[in-house]
CSV table of C-alpha atoms and ligand atoms in Angstrom, one decimal:
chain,number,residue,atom,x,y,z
S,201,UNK,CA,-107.7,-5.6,-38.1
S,202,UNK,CA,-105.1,-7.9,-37.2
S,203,UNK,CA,-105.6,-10.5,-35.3
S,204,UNK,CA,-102.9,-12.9,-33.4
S,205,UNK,CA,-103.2,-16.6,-34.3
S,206,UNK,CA,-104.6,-17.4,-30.8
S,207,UNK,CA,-107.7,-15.4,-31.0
S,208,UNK,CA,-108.5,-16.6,-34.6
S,209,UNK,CA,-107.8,-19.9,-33.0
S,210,UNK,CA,-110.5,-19.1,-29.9
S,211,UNK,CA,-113.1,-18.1,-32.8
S,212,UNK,CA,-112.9,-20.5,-34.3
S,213,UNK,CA,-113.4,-23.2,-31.6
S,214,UNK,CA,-116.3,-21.4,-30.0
S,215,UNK,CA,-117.7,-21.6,-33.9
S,216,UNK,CA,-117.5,-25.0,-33.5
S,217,UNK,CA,-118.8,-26.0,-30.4
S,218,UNK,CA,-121.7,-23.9,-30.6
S,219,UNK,CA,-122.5,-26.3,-33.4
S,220,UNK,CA,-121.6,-29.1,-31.8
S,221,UNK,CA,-123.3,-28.9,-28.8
S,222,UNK,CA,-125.7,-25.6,-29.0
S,223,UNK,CA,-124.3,-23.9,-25.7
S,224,UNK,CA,-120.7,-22.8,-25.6
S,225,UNK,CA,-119.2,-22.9,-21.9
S,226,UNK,CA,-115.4,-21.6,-20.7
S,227,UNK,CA,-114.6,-24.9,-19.3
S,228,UNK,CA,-115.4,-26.7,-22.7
S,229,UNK,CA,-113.2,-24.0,-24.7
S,230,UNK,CA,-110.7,-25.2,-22.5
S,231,UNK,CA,-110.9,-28.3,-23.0
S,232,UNK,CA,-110.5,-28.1,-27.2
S,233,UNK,CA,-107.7,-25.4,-26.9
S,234,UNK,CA,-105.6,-27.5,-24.5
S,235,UNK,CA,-105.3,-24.5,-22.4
S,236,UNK,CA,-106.4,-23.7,-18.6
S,237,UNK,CA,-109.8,-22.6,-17.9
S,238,UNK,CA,-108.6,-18.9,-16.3
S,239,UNK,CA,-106.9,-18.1,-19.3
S,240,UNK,CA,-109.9,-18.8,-21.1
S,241,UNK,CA,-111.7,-16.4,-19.4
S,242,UNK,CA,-109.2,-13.9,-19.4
S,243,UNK,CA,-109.3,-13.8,-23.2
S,244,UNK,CA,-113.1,-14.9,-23.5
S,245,UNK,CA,-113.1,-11.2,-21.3
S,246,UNK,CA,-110.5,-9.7,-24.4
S,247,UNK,CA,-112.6,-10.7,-27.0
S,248,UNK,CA,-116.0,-9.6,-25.2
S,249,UNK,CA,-114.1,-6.2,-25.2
S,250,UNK,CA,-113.5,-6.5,-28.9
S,251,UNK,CA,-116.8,-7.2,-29.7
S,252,UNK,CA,-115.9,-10.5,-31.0
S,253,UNK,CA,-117.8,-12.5,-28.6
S,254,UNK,CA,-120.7,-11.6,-25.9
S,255,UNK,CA,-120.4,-13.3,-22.7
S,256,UNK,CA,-122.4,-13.7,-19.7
S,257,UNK,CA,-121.9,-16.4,-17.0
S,258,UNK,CA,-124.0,-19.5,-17.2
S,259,UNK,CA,-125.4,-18.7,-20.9
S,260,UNK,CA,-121.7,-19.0,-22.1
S,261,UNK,CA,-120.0,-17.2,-25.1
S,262,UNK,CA,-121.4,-16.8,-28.3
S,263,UNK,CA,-120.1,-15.1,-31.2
S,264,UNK,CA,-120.6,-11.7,-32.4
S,265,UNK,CA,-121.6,-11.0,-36.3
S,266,UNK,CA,-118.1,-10.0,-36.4
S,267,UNK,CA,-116.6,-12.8,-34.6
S,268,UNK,CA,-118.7,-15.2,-36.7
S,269,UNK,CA,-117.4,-13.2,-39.9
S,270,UNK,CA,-114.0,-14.0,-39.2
S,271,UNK,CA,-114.5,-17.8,-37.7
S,272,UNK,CA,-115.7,-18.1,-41.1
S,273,UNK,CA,-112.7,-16.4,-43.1
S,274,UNK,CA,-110.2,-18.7,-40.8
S,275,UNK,CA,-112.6,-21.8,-41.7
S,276,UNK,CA,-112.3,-21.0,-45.4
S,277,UNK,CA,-108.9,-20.9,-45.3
S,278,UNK,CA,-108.4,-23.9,-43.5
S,279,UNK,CA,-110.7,-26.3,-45.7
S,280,UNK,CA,-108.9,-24.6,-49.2
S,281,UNK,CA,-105.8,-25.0,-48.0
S,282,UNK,CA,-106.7,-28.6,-47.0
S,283,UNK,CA,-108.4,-29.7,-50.4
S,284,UNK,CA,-105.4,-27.7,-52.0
S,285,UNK,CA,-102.6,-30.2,-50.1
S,286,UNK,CA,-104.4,-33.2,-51.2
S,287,UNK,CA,-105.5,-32.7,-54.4
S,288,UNK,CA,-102.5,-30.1,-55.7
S,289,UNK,CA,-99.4,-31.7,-53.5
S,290,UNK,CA,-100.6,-34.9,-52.7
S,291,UNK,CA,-100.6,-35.5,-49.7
S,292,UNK,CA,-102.9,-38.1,-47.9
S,293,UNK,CA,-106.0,-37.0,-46.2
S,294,UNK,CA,-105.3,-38.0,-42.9
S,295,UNK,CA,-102.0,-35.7,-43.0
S,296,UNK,CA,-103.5,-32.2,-44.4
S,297,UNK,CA,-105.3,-31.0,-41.1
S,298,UNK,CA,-102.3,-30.8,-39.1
S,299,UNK,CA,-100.6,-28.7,-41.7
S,300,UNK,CA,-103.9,-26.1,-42.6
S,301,UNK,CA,-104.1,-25.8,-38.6
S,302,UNK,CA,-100.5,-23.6,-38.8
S,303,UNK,CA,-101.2,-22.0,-42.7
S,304,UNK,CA,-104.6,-20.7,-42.6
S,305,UNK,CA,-103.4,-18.3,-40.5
S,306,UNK,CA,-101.0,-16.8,-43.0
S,307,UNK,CA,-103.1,-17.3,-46.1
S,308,UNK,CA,-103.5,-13.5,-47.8
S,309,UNK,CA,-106.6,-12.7,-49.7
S,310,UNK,CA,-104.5,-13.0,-53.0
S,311,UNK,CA,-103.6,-16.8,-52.5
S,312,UNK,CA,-106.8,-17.5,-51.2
S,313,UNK,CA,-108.3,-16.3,-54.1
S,314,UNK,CA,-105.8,-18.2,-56.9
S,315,UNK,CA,-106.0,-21.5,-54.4
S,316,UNK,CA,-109.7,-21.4,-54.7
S,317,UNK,CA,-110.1,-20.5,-58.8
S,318,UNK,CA,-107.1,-23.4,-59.2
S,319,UNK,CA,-109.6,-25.8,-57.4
S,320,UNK,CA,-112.5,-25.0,-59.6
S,321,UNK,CA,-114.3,-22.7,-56.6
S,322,UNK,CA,-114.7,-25.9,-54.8
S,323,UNK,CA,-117.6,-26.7,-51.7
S,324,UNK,CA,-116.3,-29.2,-50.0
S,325,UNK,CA,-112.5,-30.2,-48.3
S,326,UNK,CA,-110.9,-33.3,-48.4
S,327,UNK,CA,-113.2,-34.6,-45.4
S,328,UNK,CA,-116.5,-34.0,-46.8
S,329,UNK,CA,-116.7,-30.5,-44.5
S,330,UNK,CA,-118.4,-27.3,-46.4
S,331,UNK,CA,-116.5,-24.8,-47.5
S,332,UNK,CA,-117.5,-21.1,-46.2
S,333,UNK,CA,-117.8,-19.1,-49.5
S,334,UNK,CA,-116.1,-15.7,-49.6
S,335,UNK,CA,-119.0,-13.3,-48.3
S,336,UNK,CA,-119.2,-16.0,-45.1
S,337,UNK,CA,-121.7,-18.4,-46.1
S,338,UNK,CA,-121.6,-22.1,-45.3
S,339,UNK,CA,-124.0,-24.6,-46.3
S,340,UNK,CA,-124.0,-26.7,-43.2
S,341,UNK,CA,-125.3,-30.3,-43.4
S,342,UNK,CA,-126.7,-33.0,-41.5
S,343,UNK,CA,-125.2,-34.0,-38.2
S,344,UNK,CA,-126.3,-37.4,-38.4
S,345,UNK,CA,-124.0,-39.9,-37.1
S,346,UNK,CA,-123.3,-43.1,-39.2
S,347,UNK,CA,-123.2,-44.9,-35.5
S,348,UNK,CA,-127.2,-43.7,-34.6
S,349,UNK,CA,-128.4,-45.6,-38.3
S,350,UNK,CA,-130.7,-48.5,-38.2
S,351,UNK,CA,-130.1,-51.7,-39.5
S,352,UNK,CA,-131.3,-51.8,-43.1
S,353,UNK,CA,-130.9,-48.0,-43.7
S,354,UNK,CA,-129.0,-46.8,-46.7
S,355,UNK,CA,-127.1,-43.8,-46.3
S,356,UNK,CA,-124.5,-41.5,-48.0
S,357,UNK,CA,-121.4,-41.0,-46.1
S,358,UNK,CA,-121.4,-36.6,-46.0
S,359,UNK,CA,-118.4,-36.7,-43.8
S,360,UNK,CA,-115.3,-37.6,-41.2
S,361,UNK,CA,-113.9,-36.0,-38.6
S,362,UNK,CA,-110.8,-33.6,-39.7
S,363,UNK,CA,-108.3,-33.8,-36.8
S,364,UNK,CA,-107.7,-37.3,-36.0
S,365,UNK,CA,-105.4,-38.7,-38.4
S,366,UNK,CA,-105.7,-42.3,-36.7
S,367,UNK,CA,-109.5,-41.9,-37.7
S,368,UNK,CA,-108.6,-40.9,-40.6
S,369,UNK,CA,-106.2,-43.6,-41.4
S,370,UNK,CA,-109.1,-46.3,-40.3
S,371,UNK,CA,-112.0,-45.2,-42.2
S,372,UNK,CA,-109.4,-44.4,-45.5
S,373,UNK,CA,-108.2,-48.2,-44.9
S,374,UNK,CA,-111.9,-49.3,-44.2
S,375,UNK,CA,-112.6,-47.6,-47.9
S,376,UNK,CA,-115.8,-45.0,-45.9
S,377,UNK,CA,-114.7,-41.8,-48.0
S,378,UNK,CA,-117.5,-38.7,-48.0
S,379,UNK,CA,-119.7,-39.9,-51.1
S,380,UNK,CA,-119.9,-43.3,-50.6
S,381,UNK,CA,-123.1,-45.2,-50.0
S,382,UNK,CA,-123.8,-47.5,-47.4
S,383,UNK,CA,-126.4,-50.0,-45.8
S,384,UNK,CA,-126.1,-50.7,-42.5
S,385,UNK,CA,-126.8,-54.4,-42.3
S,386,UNK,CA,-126.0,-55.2,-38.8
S,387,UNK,CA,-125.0,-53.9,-35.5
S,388,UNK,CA,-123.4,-56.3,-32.9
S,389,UNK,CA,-124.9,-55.8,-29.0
S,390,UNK,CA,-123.1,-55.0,-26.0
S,391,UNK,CA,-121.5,-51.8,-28.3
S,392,UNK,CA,-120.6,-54.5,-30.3
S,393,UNK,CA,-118.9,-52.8,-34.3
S,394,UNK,CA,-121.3,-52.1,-36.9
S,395,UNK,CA,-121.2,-54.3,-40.5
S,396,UNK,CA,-122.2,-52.4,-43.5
S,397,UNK,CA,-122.6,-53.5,-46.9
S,398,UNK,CA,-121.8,-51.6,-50.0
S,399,UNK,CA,-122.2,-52.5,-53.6
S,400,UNK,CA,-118.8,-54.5,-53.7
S,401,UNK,CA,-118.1,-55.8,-50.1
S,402,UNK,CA,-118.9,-55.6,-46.5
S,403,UNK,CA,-117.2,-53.1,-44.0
S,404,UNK,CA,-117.1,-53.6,-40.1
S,405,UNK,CA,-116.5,-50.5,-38.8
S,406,UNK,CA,-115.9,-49.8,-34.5
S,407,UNK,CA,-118.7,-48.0,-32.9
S,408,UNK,CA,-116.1,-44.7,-31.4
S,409,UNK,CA,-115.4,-44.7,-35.1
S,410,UNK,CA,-118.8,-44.5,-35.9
S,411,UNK,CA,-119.6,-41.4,-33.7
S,412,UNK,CA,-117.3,-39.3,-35.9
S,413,UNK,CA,-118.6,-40.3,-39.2
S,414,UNK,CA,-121.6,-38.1,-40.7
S,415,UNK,CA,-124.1,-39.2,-42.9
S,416,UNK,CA,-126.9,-38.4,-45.3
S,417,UNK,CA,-130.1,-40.4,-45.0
S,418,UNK,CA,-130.5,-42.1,-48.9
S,419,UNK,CA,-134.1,-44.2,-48.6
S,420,UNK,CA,-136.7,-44.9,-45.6
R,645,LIG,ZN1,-109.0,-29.7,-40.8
């Protein structure tokens, strides 16, 4: 089946709202794809008829086993060709989203395939995000925040937010990479920023920052 880059682009978002916040509604898809709500439901209609999604009003869209199959492939693509950019061409990490958003849709099977044997059948992209493996499995992790940690709780950064490359930019600058360990030693009132400590220095990181960065719990 051949798909056009918009609807791989709709499965994908529903894939990722429905983690993000359980139920998926029009109005929210229409929100990430930057596009009006009726033509949301016109192709949220399309892709009901493909058997991509099932939708019912006020229990939202959800996706299919097919739908989810292909979200997956798309996903897989995306975070290969991201890890590929930054570790193969270079580039930084706050600039290889952008550029997987427009080439995981032409990826073939074959370049996949050498991309991900090149990269040593890699798990995780550039941003800490699993990798789906080829028969559509993805180890999902925690969705802890890094802003929702208590003072004197050590925990290992898993990962940050892909498409904001000013986020990116700040928490590359600030040194908080996916792997690094961190205590949160203290957090200012009022939504005050939040000063962490790690083996060499301390780290005062804004608290909208915060809300994009996920973490691993490391020690009660
Ligand atoms: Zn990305």
């Amino acid at each position: 089946m051949i798909l056009s880059e918009s609807i791989e682009d709709y499965l994908k978002a529903i894939y990722a709202l429905k983690k993000e916040v359980g139920k998926v509604v029009t109005t929210q898809l229409a929100e990430r794809l930057e596009v009006k709500p009726a033509s949301v439901t016109g192709m949220v209609r399309k892709l009901a008829q493909m058997k991509l999604v099932t939708y019912k009003p006020y229990q939202g869209v959800a996706l299919t086993k097919s739908g989810r199959k292909i979200a997956l492939e798309v996903i897989r693509h995306h975070r290969l060709l991201e890890l590929y950019l930054s570790e193969v061409m270079g580039l930084p990490w706050d600039k290889v989203h952008i550029e997987a958003e427009k080439l995981e849709h032409a990826l073939s099977e074959e370049l996949e395939e050498r991309i991900d044997e090149l990269l040593g059948f890699p798990t995780t992209d550039p941003h800490g995000a699993p990798i789906p493996s080829k028969d559509g499995k993805v180890a999902e992790h925690s969705s802890d925040r890094l802003v929702d940690v208590q003072v004197g709780q050590e925990v290992l950064i898993s990962e940050v937010k892909d498409d904001d490359s000013e986020l990116l930019r700040y928490a590359g600058e600030l040194g908080l990479f996916p792997g690094e360990s961190v205590q949160v030693e203290n957090i200012a009132p009022y939504k005050g920023p939040i000063t962490l400590k790690t083996k060499h220095k301390k780290i005062i990181v804004g608290r909208e920052a915060a809300k994009q960065i996920l973490v691993n719990k490391i020690s009660a």
